PDB file of C-alpha atoms in Angstrom:
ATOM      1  CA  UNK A   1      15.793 -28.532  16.482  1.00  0.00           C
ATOM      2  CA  UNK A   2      18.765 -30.351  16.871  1.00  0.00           C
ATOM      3  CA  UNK A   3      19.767 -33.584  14.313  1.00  0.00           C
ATOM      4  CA  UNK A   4      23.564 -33.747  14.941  1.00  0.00           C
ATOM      5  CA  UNK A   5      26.089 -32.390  17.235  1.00  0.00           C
ATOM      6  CA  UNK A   6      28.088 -30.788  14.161  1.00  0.00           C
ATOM      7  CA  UNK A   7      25.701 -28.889  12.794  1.00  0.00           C
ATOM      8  CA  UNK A   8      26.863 -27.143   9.510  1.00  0.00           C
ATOM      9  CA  UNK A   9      26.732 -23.775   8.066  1.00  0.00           C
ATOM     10  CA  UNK A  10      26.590 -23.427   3.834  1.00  0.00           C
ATOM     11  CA  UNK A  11      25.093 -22.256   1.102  1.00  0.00           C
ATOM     12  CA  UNK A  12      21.427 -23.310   0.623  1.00  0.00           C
ATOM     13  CA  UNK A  13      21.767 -23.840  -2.769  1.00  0.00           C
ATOM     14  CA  UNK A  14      24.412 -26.390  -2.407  1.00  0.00           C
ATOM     15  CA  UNK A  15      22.369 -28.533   0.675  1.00  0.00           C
ATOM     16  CA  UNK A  16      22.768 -32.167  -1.054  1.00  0.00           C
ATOM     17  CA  UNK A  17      20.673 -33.549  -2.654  1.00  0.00           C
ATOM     18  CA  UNK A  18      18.987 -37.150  -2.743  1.00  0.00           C
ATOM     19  CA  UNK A  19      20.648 -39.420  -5.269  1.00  0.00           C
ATOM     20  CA  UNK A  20      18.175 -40.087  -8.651  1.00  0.00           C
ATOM     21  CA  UNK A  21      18.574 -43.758  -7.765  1.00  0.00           C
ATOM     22  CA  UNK A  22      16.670 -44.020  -4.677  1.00  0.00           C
ATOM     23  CA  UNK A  23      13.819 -42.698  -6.389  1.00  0.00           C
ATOM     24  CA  UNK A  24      13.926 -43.729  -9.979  1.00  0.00           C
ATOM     25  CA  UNK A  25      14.628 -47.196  -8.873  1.00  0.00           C
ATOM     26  CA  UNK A  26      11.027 -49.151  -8.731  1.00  0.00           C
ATOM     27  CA  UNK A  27      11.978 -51.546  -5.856  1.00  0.00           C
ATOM     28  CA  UNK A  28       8.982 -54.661  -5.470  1.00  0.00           C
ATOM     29  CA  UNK A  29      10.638 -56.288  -2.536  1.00  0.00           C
ATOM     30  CA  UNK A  30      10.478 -55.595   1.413  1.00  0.00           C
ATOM     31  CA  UNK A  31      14.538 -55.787   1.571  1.00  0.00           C
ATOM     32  CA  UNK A  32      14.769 -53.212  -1.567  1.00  0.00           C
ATOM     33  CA  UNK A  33      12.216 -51.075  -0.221  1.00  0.00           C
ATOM     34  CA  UNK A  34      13.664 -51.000   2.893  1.00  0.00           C
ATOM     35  CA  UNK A  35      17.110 -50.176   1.361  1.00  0.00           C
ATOM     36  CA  UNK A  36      15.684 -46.988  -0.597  1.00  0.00           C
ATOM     37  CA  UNK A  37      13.878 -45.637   2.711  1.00  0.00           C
ATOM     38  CA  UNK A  38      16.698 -45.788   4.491  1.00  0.00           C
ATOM     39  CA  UNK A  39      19.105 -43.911   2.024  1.00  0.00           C
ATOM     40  CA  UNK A  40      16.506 -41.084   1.582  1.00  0.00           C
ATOM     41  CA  UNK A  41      16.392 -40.516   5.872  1.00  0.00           C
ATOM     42  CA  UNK A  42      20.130 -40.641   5.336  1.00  0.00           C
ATOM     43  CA  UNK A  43      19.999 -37.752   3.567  1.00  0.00           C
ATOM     44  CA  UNK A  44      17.078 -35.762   4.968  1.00  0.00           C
ATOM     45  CA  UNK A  45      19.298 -36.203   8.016  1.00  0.00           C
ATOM     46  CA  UNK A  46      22.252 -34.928   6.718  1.00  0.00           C
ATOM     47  CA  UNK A  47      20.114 -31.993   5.269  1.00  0.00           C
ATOM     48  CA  UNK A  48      18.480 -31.356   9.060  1.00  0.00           C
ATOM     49  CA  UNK A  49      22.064 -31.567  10.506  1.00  0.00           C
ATOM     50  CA  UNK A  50      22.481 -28.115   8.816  1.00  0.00           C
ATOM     51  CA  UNK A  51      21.681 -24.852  10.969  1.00  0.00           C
ATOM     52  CA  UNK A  52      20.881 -22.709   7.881  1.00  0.00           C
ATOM     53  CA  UNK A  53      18.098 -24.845   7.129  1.00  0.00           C
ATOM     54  CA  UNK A  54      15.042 -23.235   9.438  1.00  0.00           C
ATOM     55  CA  UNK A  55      14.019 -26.264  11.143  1.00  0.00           C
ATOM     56  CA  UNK A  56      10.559 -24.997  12.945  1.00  0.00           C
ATOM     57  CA  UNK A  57       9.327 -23.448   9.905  1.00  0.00           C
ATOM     58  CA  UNK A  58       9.758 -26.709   7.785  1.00  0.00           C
ATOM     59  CA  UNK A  59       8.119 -28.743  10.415  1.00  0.00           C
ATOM     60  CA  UNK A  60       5.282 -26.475  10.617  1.00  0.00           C
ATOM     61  CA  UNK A  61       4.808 -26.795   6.619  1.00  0.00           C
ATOM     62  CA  UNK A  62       4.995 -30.658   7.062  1.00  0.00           C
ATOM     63  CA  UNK A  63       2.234 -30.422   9.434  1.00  0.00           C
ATOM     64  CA  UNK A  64       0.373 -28.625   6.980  1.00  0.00           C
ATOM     65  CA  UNK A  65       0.746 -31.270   4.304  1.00  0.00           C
ATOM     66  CA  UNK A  66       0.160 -33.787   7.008  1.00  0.00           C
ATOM     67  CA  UNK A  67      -2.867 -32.286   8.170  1.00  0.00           C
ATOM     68  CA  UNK A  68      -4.212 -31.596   4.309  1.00  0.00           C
ATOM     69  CA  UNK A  69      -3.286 -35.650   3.944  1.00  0.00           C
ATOM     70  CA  UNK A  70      -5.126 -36.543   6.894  1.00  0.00           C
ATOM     71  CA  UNK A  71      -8.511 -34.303   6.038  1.00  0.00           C
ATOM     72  CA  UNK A  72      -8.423 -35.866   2.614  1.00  0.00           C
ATOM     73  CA  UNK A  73      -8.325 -39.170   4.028  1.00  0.00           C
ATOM     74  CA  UNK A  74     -11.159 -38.638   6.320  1.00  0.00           C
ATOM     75  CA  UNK A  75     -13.271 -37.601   2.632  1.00  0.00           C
ATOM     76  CA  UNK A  76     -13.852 -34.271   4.265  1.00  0.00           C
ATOM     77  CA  UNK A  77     -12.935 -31.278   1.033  1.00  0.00           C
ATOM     78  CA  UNK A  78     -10.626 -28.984   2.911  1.00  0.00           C
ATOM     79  CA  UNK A  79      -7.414 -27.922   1.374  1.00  0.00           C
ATOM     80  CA  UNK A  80      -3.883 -26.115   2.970  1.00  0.00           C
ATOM     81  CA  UNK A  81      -6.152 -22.292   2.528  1.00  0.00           C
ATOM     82  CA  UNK A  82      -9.115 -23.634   3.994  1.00  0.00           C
ATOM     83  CA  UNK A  83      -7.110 -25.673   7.059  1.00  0.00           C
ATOM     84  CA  UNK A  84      -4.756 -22.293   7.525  1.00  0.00           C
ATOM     85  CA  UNK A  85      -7.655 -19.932   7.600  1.00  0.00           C
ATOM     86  CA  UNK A  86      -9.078 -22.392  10.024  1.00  0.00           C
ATOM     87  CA  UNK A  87      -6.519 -21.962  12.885  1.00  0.00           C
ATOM     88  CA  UNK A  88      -5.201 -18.424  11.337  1.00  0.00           C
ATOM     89  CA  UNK A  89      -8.818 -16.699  11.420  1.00  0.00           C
ATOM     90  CA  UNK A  90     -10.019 -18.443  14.851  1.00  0.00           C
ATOM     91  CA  UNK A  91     -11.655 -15.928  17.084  1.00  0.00           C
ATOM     92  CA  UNK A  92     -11.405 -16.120  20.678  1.00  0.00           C
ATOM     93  CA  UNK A  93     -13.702 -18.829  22.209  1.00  0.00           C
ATOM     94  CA  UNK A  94     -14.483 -20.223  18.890  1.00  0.00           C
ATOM     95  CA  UNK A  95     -13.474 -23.968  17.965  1.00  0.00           C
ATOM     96  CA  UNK A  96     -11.422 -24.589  14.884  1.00  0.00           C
ATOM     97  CA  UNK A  97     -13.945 -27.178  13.667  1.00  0.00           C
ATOM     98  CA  UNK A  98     -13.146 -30.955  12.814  1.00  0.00           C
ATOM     99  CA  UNK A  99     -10.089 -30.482   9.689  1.00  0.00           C
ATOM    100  CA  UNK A 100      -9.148 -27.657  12.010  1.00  0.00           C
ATOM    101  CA  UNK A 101      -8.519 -29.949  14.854  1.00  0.00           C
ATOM    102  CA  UNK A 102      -6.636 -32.117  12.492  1.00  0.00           C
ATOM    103  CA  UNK A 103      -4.439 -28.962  11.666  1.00  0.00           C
ATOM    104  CA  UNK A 104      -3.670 -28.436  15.417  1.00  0.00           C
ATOM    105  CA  UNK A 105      -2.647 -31.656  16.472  1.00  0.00           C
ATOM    106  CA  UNK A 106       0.017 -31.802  14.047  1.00  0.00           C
ATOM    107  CA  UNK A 107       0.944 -28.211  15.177  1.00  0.00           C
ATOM    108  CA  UNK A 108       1.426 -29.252  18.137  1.00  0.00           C
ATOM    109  CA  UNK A 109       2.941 -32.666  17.930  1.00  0.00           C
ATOM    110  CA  UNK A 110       5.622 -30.967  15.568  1.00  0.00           C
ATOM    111  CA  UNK A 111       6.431 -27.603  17.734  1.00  0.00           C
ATOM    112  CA  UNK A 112       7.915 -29.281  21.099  1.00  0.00           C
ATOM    113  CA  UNK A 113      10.271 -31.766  21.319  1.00  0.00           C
ATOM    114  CA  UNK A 114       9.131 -35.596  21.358  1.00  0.00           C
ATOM    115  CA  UNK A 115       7.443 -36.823  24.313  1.00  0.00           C
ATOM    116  CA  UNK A 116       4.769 -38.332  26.065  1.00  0.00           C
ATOM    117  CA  UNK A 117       3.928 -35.086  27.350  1.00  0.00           C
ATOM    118  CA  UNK A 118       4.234 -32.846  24.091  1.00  0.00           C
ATOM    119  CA  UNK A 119       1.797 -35.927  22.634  1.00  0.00           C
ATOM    120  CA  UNK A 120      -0.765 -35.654  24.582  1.00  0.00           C
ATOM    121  CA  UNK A 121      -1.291 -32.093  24.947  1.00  0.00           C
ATOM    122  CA  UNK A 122      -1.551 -32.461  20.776  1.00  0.00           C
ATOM    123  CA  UNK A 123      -3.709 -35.727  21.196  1.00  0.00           C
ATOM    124  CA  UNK A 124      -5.609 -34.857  24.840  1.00  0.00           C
ATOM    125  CA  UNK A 125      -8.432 -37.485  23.772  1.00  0.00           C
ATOM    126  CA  UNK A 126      -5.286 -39.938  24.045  1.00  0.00           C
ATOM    127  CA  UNK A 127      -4.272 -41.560  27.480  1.00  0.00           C
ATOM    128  CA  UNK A 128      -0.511 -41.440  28.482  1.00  0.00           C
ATOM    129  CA  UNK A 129      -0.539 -44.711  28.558  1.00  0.00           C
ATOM    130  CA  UNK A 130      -1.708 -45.580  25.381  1.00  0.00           C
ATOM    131  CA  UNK A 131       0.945 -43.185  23.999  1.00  0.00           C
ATOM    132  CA  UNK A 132       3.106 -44.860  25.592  1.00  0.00           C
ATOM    133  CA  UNK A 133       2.303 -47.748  24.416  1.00  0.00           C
ATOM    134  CA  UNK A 134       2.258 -46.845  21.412  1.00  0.00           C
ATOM    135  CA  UNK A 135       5.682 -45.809  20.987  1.00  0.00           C
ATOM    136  CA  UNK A 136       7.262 -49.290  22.204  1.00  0.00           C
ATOM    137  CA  UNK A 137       4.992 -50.948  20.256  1.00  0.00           C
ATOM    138  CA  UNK A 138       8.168 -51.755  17.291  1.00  0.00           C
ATOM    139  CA  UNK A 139      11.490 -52.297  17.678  1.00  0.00           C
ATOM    140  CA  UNK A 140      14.272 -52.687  15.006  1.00  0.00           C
ATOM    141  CA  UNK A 141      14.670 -50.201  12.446  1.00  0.00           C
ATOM    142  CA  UNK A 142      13.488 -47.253  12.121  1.00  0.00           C
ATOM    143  CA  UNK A 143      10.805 -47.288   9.353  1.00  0.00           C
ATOM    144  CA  UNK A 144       9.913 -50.605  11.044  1.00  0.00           C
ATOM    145  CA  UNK A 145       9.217 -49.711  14.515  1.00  0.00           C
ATOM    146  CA  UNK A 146       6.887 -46.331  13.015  1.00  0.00           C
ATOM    147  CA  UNK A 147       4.769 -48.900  11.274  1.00  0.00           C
ATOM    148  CA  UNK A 148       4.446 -51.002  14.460  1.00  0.00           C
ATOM    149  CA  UNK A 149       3.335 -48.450  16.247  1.00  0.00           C
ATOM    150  CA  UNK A 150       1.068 -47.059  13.439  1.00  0.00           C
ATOM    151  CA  UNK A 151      -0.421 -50.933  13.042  1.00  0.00           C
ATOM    152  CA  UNK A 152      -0.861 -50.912  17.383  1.00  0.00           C
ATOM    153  CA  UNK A 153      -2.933 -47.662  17.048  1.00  0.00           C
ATOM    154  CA  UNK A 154      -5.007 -48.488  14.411  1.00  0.00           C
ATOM    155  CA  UNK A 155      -5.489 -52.212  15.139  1.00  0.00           C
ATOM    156  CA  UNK A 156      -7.164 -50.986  18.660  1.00  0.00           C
ATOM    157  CA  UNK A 157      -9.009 -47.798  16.371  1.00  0.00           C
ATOM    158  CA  UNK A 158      -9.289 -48.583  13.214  1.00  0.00           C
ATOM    159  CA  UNK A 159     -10.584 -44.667  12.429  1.00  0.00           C
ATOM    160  CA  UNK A 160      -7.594 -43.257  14.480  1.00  0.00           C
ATOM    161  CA  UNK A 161      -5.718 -41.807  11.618  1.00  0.00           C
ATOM    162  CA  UNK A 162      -4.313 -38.710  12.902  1.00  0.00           C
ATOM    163  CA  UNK A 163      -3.374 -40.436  16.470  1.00  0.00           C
ATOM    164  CA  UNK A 164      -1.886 -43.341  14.540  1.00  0.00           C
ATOM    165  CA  UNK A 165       0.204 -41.251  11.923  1.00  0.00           C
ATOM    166  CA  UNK A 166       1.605 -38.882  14.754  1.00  0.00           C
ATOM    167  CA  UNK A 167       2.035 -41.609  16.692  1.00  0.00           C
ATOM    168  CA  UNK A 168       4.097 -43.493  13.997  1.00  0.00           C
ATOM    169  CA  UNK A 169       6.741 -40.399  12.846  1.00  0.00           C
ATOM    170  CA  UNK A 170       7.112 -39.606  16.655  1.00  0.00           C
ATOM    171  CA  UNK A 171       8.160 -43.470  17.088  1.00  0.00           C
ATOM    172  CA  UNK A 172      10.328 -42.917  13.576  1.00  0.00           C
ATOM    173  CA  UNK A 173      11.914 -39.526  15.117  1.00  0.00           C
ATOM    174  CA  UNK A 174      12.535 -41.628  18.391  1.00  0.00           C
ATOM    175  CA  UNK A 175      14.415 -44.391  16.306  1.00  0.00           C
ATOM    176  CA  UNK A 176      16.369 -41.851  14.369  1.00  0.00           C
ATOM    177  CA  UNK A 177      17.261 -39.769  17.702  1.00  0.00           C
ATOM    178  CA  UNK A 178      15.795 -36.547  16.109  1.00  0.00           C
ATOM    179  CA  UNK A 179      14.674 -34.154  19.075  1.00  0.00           C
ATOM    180  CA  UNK A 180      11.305 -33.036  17.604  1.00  0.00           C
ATOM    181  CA  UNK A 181       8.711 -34.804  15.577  1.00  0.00           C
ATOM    182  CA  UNK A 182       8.682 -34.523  11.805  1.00  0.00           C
ATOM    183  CA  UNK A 183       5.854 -35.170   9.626  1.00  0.00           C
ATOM    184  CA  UNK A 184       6.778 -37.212   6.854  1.00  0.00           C
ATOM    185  CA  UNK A 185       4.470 -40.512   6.590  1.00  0.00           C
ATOM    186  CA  UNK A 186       1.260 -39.390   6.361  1.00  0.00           C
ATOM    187  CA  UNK A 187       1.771 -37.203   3.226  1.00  0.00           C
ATOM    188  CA  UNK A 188       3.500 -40.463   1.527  1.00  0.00           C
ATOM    189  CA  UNK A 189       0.688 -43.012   2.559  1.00  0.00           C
ATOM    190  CA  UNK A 190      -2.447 -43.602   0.837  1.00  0.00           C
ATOM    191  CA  UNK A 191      -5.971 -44.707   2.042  1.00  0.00           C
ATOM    192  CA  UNK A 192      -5.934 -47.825   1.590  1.00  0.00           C
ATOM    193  CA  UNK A 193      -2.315 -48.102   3.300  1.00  0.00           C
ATOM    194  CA  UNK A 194      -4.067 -47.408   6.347  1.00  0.00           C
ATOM    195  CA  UNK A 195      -6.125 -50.677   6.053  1.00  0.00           C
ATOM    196  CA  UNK A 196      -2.797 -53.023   5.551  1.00  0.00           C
ATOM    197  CA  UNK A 197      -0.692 -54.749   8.602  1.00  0.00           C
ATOM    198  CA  UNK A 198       2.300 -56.723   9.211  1.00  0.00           C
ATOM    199  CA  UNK A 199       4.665 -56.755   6.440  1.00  0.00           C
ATOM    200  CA  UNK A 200       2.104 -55.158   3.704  1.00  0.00           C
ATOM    201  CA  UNK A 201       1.617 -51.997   5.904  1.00  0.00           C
ATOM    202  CA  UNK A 202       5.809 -51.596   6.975  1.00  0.00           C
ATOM    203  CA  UNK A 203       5.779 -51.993   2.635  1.00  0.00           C
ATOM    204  CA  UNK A 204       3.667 -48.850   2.305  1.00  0.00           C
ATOM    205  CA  UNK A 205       5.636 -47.213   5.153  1.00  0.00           C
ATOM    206  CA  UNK A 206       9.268 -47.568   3.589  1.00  0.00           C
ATOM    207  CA  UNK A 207       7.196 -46.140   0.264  1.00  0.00           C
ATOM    208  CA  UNK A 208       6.094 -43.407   1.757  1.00  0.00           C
ATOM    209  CA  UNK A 209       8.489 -42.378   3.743  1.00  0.00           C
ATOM    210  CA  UNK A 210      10.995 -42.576   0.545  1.00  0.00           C
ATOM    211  CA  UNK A 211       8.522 -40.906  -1.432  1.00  0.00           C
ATOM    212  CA  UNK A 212       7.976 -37.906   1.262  1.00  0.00           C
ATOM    213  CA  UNK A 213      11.704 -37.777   2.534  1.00  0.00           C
ATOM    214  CA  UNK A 214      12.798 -36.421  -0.929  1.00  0.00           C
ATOM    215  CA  UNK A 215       9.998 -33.711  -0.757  1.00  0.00           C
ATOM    216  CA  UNK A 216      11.035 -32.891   2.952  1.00  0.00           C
ATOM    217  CA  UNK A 217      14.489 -32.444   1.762  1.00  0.00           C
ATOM    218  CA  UNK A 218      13.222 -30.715  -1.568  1.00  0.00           C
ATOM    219  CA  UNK A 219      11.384 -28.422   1.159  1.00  0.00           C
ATOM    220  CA  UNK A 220      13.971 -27.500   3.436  1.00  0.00           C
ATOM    221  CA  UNK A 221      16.593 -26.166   0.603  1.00  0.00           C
ATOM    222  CA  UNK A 222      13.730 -24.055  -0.656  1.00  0.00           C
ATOM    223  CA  UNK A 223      13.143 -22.870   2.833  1.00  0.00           C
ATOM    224  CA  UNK A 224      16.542 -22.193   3.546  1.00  0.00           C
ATOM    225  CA  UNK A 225      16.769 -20.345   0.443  1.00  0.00           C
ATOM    226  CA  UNK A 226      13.623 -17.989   1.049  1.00  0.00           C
ATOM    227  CA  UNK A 227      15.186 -17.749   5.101  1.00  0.00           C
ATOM    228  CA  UNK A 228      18.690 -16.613   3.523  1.00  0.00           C
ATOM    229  CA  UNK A 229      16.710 -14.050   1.704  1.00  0.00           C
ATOM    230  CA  UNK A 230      14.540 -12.578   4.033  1.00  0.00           C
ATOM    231  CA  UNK A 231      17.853 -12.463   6.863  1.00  0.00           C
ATOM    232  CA  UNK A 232      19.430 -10.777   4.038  1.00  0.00           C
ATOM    233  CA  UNK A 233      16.595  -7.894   3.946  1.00  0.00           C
ATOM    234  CA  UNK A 234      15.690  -7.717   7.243  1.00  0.00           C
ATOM    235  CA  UNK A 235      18.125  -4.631   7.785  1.00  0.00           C
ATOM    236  CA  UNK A 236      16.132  -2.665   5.515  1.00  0.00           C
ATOM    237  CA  UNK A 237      13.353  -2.874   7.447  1.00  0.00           C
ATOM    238  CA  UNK A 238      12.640   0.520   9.843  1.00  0.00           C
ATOM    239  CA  UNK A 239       9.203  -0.841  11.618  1.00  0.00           C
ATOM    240  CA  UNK A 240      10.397  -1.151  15.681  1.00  0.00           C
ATOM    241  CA  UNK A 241       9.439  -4.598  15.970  1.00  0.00           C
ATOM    242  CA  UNK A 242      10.382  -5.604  12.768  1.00  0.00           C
ATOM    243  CA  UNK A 243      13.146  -8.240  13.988  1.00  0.00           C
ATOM    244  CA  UNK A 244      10.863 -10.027  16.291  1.00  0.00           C
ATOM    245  CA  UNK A 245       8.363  -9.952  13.409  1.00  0.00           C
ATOM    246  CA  UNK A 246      11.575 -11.573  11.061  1.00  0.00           C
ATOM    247  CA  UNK A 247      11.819 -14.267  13.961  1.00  0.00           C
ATOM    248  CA  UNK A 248       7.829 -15.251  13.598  1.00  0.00           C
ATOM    249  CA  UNK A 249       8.228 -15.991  10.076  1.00  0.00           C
ATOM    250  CA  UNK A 250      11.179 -17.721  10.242  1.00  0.00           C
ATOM    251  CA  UNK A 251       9.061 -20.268  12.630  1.00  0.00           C
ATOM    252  CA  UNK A 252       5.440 -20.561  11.662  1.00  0.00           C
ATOM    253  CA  UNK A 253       4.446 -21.810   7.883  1.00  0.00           C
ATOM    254  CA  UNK A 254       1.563 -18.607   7.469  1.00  0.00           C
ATOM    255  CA  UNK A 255       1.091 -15.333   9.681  1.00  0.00           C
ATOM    256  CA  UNK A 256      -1.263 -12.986  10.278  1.00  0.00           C
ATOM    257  CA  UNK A 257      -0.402  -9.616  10.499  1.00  0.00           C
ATOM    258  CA  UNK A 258      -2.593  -9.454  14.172  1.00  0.00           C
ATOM    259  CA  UNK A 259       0.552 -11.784  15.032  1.00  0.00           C
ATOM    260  CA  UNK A 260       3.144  -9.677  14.652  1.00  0.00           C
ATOM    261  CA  UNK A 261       3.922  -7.252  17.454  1.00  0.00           C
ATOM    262  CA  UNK A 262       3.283  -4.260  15.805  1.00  0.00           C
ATOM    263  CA  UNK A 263       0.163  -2.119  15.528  1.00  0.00           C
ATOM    264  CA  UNK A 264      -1.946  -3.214  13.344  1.00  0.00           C
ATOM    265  CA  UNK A 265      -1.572  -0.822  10.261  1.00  0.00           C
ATOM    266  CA  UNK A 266       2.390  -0.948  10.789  1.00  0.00           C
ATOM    267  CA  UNK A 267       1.822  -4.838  10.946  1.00  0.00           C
ATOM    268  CA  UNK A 268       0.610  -5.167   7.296  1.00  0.00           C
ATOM    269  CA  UNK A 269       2.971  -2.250   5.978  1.00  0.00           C
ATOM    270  CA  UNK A 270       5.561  -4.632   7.311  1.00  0.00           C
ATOM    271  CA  UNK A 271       3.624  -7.480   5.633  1.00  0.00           C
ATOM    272  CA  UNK A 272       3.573  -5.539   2.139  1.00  0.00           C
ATOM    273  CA  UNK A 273       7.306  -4.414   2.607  1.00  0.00           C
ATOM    274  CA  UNK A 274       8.571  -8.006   2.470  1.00  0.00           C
ATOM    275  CA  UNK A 275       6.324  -8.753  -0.178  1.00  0.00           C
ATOM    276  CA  UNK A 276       8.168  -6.104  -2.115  1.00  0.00           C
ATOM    277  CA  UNK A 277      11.227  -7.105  -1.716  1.00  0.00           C
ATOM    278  CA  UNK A 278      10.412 -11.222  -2.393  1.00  0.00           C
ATOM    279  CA  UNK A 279      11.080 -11.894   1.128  1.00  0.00           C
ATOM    280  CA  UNK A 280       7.805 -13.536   2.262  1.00  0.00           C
ATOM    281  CA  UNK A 281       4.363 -14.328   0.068  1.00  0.00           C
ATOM    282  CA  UNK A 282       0.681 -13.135   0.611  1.00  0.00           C
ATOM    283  CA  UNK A 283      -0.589 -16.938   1.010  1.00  0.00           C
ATOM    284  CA  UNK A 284      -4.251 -16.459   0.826  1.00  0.00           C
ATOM    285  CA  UNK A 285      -5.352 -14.448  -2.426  1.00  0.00           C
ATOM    286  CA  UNK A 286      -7.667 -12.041  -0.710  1.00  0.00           C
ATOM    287  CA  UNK A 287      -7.577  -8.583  -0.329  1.00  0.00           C
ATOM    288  CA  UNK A 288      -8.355  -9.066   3.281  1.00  0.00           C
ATOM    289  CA  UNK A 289      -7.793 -11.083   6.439  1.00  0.00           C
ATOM    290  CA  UNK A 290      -4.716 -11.912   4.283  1.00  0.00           C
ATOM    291  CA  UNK A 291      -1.710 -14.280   5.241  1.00  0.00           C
ATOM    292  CA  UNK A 292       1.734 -14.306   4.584  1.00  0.00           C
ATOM    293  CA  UNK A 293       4.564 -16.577   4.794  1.00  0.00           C
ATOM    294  CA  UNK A 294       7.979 -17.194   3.946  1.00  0.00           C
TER     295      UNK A 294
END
């Protein structure tokens, strides 16, 4: 995923960090609000401009929470475990079920780059043009034109949640000239956000996306820590396979051991192996059809 042309190398533990007073600041007005939002994508972009940071992987978390935010505002009771096992356990044929759904479309709106395309094949009940549409809706800042086009999608549906909250961060990602889609507003909203327009809903936006930029960026120095760490074992892994199985988890927020491209009992071996040596974590608590992730 690419932020910025000079994309840096470091040490994870020393990616920066947001400043205390963007968030222990309580702002009131639209101008301060704005202000705060706009230092905290500051330095979530500085943080993505760095190539140790594993960029799929963190959007594929974000989509996670954004999915889990999503569900919970649609009053339905499933949680990150029940929303992985959802897409993780699918069988062939079957359908991942309505929070399942949820979970996919941010998948996929977050795993190709930003486009009308790329939208619709993770929002196929949504016409082209309306995506389109959707995305000029705003204009001005960045924050600004997201909750334009969040206010167009849900003026037209009002129960159009997920399309209006991907629609919205792939408008913000447009406006910030980020190549791929990042989740970040829909884990910082609440419900009744999603009933406000004009200047009340671009307040709740500039919240949120203050509130969920210093989680993102929280997120992605963890992540680069625990991807430092399992680069830094991967050597002492024998399996044949085991690099391409490295490269999965480096990418996707949970795995099945099915995934990998090993045989199955080598797969979770593998899977055990990295859980000995603190490179990944069994996600799912059972002692079967377990996940793992990084």
């Amino acid at each position: 995923m690419t932020f910025a042309r000079d994309t840096l190398i470091g040490d994870p533990d020393r990616l920066p960090r947001l400043p205390g007073w963007v968030t222990s600041r309580r702002a009131e007005t639209l101008e301060d609000v704005a202000f705060l939002s706009g230092a905290a994508l500051a330095q979530l972009h500085i943080v993505l401009s760095r190539n140790d940071v594993p960029h799929a992987l963190l959007r594929d978390r974000l989509a996670l929470r954004a999915a889990e935010a999503c569900v919970t505002f649609s009053g339905r009771p499933e949680r990150a475990g029940e929303l992985r096992d959802a897409w993780h356990l699918l069988r062939p044929d079957d359908l991942p079920g309505p929070a399942g759904e949820v979970y996919l479309s941010w998948r996929r709106a977050a795993e190709r780059p930003v486009s009308i395309k790329a939208l619709h094949r993770a929002l196929p009940e949504t016409a082209p043009e309306q995506i389109a549409m959707a995305l000029d809706a705003g204009q001005g800042a960045p924050v600004a034109r997201a909750a334009m086009a969040l206010e167009a999608v849900l003026t037209q549906a009002p129960r159009a949640e997920v399309s209006g909250l991907i629609l919205a961060d792939a408008a913000l990602a447009q406006a910030l000239g980020w190549d791929h889609l990042l989740p970040v507003l829909a884990g910082g909203l609440k419900r009744a956000d999603l009933r406000k327009r004009g200047d009340d809903l671009r307040l709740a936006c500039h919240r949120a996306v203050t509130a969920s930029g210093l989680e993102a960026t929280r997120l992605a120095a963890d992540l680069a820590r625990r991807a430092a760490h399992l680069k830094s074992v991967a050597p002492k892994l024998r399996a044949k396979g085991a690099g391409e199985a490295v490269a999965i988890f480096l990418t996707r927020d949970a795995v099945a051991p099915a995934a990998l491209p090993l045989p199955d009992r080598a797969a979770r071996r593998l899977c055990e192996r990295l859980v000995d040596l603190g490179a990944v974590r069994e996600l799912s608590g059972r002692d079967t059809f377990r996940l793992y992730g990084v």
